[in-house]
Tab-separated table of C-alpha atoms in Angstrom:
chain	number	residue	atom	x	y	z
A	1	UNK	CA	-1.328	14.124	23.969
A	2	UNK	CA	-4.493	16.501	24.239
A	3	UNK	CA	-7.889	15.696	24.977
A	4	UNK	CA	-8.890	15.669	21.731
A	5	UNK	CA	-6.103	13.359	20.280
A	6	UNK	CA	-6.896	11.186	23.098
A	7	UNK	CA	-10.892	11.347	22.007
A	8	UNK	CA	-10.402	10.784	18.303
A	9	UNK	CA	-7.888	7.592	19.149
A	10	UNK	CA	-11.097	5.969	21.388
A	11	UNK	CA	-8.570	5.538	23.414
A	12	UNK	CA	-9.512	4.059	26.990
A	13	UNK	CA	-8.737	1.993	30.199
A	14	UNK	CA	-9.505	-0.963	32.215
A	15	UNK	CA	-9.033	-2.233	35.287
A	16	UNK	CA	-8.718	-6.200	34.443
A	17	UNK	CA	-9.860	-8.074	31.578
A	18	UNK	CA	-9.449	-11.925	31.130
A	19	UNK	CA	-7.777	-13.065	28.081
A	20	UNK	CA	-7.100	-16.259	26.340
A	21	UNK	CA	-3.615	-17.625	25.541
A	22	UNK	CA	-2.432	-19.506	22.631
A	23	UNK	CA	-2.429	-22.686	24.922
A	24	UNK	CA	-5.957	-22.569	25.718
A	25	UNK	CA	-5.218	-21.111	29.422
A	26	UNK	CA	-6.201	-17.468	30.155
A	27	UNK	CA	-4.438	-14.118	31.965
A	28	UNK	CA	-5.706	-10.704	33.298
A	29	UNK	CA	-4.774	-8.064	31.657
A	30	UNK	CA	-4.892	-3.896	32.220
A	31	UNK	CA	-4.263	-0.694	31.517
A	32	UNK	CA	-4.838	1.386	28.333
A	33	UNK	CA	-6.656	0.553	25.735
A	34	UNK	CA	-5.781	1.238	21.995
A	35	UNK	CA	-8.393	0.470	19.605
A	36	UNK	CA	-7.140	-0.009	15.350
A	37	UNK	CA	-9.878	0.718	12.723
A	38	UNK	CA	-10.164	0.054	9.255
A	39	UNK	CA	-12.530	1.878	7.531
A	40	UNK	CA	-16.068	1.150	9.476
A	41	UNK	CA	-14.365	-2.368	10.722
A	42	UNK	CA	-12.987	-3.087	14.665
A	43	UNK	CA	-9.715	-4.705	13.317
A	44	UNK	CA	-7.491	-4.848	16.530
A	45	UNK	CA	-7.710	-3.786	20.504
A	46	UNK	CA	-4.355	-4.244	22.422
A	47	UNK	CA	-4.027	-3.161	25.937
A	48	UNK	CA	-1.101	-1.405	26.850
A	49	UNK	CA	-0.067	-2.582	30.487
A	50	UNK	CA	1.704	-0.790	33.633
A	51	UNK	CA	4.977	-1.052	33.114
A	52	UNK	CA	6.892	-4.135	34.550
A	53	UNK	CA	3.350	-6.157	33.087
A	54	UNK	CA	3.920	-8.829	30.808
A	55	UNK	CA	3.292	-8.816	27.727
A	56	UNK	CA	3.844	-4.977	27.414
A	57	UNK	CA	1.562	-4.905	25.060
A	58	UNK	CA	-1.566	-7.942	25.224
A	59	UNK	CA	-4.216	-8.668	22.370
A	60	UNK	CA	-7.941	-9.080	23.229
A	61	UNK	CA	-8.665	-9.065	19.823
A	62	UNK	CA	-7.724	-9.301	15.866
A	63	UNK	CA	-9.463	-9.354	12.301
A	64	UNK	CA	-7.088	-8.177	9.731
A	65	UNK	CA	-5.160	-5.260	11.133
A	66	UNK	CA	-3.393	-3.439	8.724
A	67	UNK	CA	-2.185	0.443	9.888
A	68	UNK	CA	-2.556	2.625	13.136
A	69	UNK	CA	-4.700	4.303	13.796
A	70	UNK	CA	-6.654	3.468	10.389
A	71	UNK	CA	-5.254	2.879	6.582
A	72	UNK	CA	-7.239	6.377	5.917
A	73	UNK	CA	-4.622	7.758	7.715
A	74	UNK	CA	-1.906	7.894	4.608
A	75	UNK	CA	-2.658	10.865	2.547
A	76	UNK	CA	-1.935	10.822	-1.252
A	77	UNK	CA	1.654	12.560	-2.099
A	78	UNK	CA	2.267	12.895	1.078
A	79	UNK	CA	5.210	12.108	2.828
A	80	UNK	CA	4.848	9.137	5.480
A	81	UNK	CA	5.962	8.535	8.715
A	82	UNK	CA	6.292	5.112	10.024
A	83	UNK	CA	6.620	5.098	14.118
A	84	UNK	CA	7.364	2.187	16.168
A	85	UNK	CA	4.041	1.901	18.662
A	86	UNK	CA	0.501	3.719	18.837
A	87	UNK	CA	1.246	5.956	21.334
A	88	UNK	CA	4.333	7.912	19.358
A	89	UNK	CA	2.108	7.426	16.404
A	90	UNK	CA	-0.583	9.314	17.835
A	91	UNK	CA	1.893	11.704	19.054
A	92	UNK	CA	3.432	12.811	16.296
A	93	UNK	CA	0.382	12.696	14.258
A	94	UNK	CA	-1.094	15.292	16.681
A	95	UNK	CA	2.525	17.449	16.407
A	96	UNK	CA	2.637	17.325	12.676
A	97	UNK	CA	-0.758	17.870	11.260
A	98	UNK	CA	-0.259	18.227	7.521
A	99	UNK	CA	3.415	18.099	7.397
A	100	UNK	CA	3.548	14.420	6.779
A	101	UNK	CA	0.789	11.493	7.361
A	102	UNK	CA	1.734	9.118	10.707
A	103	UNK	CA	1.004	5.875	11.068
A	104	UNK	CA	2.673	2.645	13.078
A	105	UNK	CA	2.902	-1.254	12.246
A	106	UNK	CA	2.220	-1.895	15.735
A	107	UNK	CA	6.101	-2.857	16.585
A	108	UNK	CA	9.365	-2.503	15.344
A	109	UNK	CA	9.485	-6.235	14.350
A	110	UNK	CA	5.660	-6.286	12.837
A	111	UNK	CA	5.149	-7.414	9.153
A	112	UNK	CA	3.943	-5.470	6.538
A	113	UNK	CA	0.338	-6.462	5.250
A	114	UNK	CA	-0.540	-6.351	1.257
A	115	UNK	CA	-2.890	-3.694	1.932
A	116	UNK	CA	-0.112	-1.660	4.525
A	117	UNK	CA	2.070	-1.832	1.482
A	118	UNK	CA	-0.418	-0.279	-1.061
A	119	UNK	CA	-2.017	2.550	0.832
A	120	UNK	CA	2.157	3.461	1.695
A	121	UNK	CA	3.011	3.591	-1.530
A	122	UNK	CA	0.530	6.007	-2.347
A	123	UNK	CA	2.983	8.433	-0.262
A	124	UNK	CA	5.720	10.557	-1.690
A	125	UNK	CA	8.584	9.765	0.744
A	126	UNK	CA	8.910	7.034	3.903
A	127	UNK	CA	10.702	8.048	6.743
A	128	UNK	CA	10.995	5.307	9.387
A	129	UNK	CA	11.122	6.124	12.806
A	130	UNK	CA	11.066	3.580	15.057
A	131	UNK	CA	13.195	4.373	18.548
A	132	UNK	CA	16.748	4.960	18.793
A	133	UNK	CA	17.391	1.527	19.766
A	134	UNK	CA	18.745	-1.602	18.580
A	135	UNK	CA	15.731	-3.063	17.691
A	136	UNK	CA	14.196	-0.036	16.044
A	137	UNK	CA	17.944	0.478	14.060
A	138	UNK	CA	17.347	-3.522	13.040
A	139	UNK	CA	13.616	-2.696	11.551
A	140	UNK	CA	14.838	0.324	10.150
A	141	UNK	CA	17.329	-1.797	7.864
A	142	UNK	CA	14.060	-4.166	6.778
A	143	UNK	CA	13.151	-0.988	4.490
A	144	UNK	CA	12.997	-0.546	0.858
A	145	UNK	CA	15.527	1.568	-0.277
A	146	UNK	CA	13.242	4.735	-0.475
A	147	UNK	CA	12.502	4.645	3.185
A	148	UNK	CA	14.411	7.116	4.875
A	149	UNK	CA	15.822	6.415	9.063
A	150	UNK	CA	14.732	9.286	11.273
A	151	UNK	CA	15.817	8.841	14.514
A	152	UNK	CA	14.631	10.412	17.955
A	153	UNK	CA	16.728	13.710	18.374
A	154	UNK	CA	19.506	12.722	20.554
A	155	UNK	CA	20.018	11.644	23.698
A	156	UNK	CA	16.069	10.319	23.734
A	157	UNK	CA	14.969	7.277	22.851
A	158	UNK	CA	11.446	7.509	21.312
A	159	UNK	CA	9.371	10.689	20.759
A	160	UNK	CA	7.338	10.964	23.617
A	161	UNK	CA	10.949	11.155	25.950
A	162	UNK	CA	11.572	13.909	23.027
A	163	UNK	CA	8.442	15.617	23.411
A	164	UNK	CA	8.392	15.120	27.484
A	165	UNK	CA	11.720	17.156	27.360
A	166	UNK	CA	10.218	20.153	25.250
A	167	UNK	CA	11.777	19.274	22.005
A	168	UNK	CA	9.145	20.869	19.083
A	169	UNK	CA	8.569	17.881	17.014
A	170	UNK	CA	6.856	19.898	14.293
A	171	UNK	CA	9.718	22.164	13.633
A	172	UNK	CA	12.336	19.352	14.225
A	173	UNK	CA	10.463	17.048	11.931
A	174	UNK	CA	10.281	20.203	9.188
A	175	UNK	CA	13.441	20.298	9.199
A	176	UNK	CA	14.161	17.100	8.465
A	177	UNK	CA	11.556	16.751	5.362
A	178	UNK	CA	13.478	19.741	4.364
A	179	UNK	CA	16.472	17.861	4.037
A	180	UNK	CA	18.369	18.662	6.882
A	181	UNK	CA	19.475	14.790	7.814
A	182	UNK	CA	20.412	15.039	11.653
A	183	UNK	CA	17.928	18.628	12.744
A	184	UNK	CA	19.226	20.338	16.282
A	185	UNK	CA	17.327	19.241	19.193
A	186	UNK	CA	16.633	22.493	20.167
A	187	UNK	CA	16.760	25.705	18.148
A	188	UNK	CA	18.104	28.600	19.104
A	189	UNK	CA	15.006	30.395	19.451
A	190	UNK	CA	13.813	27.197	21.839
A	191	UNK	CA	17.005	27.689	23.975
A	192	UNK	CA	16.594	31.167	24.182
A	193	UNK	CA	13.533	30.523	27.110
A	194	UNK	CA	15.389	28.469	28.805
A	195	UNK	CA	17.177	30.410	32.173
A	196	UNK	CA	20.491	28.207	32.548
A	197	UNK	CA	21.826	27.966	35.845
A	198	UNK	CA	20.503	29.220	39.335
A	199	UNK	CA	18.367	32.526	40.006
A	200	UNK	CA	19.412	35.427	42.803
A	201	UNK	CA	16.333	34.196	44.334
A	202	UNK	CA	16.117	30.529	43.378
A	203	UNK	CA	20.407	29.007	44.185
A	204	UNK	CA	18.862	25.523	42.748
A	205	UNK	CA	20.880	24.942	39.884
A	206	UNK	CA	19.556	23.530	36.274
A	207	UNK	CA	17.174	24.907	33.774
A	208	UNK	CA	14.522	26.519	34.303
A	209	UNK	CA	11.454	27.188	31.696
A	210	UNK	CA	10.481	31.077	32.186
């Protein structure tokens, strides 16, 4: 993500915060911060920890959270599409621009709120794409019939991995509002930078970006 994706999320960091658990006992938490807004209103912060922390993903705090990063985010007759965590959201929301409006639940299991469901039916198509997993393919099925599946370009699992590899998520994602129901992962024109195979002065094999 860019600096100013990063700035306009409020996203941040910490080193340790205690929080309580359901039980009344409490747990230190870290890592980054993700910050959900509604309107004016502070309506979630979850902390997205190192990984091999647990929970991934711990609450500090929660009044009504309805859509990431804010409801404001869904654009009239626009089409709408639903990713599986914050960070993918923001992602593709930073790729796309005004090709389609990007928001996440917060999880591929999370439940749809009465005030999610209105501002995403304002939309003019719902594309769901959660990872190419199990448990994304199982929310994807939880869908009203007009929600489309659009899976991570093969063989990646979520967008970032896509967009970590070099994959152009805002022609791969025109495609597929265009119609085109399984887009390459690379187009030719992408492919055609790439310098397969080793160099006369580099005998390294694998791809290189020129």
């Amino acid at each position: 993500m860019s600096p100013g994706t990063i700035r306009k999320a409020g996203l941040g960091w910490t080193p340790g915060v205690r929080l309580p658990t359901r039980d009344g006992r409490t747990y230190v938490a870290s890592g980054i911060v993700i910050p959900w807004w509604a309107g004016g209103r502070l309506a979630l912060v979850k902390l997205r920890q190192p990984d091999g922390r647990t929970p991934k993903y711990a609450e500090a705090y929660r009044d009504r959270p309805s859509l990431y990063p804010r409801p404001e985010t869904v654009h009239v007759g626009r089409p709408l599409a639903i990713a599986e965590g914050e960070l993918d959201a923001l992602l593709l929301g930073q790729d796309l621009g005004d090709l389609a409006s990007v928001v996440t639940l917060g999880s591929a299991s999370a439940s749809r709120t009465a005030e999610a469901q209105g501002r995403m039916l304002t939309a003019s198509r719902w594309y769901v794409a959660t990872d190419a997993d199990d448990a994304g393919d199982r929310a994807s099925e939880g869908w009203p019939a007009r929600a489309r599946r659009a899976r991570p370009p093969s063989p990646f699992n979520d967008w970032t991995e896509a967009k970590q590899a070099g994959v152009n998520l805002a022609r791969w994602w025109a495609d597929r509002l265009a119609g085109v129901e399984t887009p390459p992962t690379f187009a030719w024109e992408e492919l055609a930078a790439l310098r397969w195979g080793p160099s006369f002065d580099d005998p390294s094999p694998g791809i290189v970006v020129e």
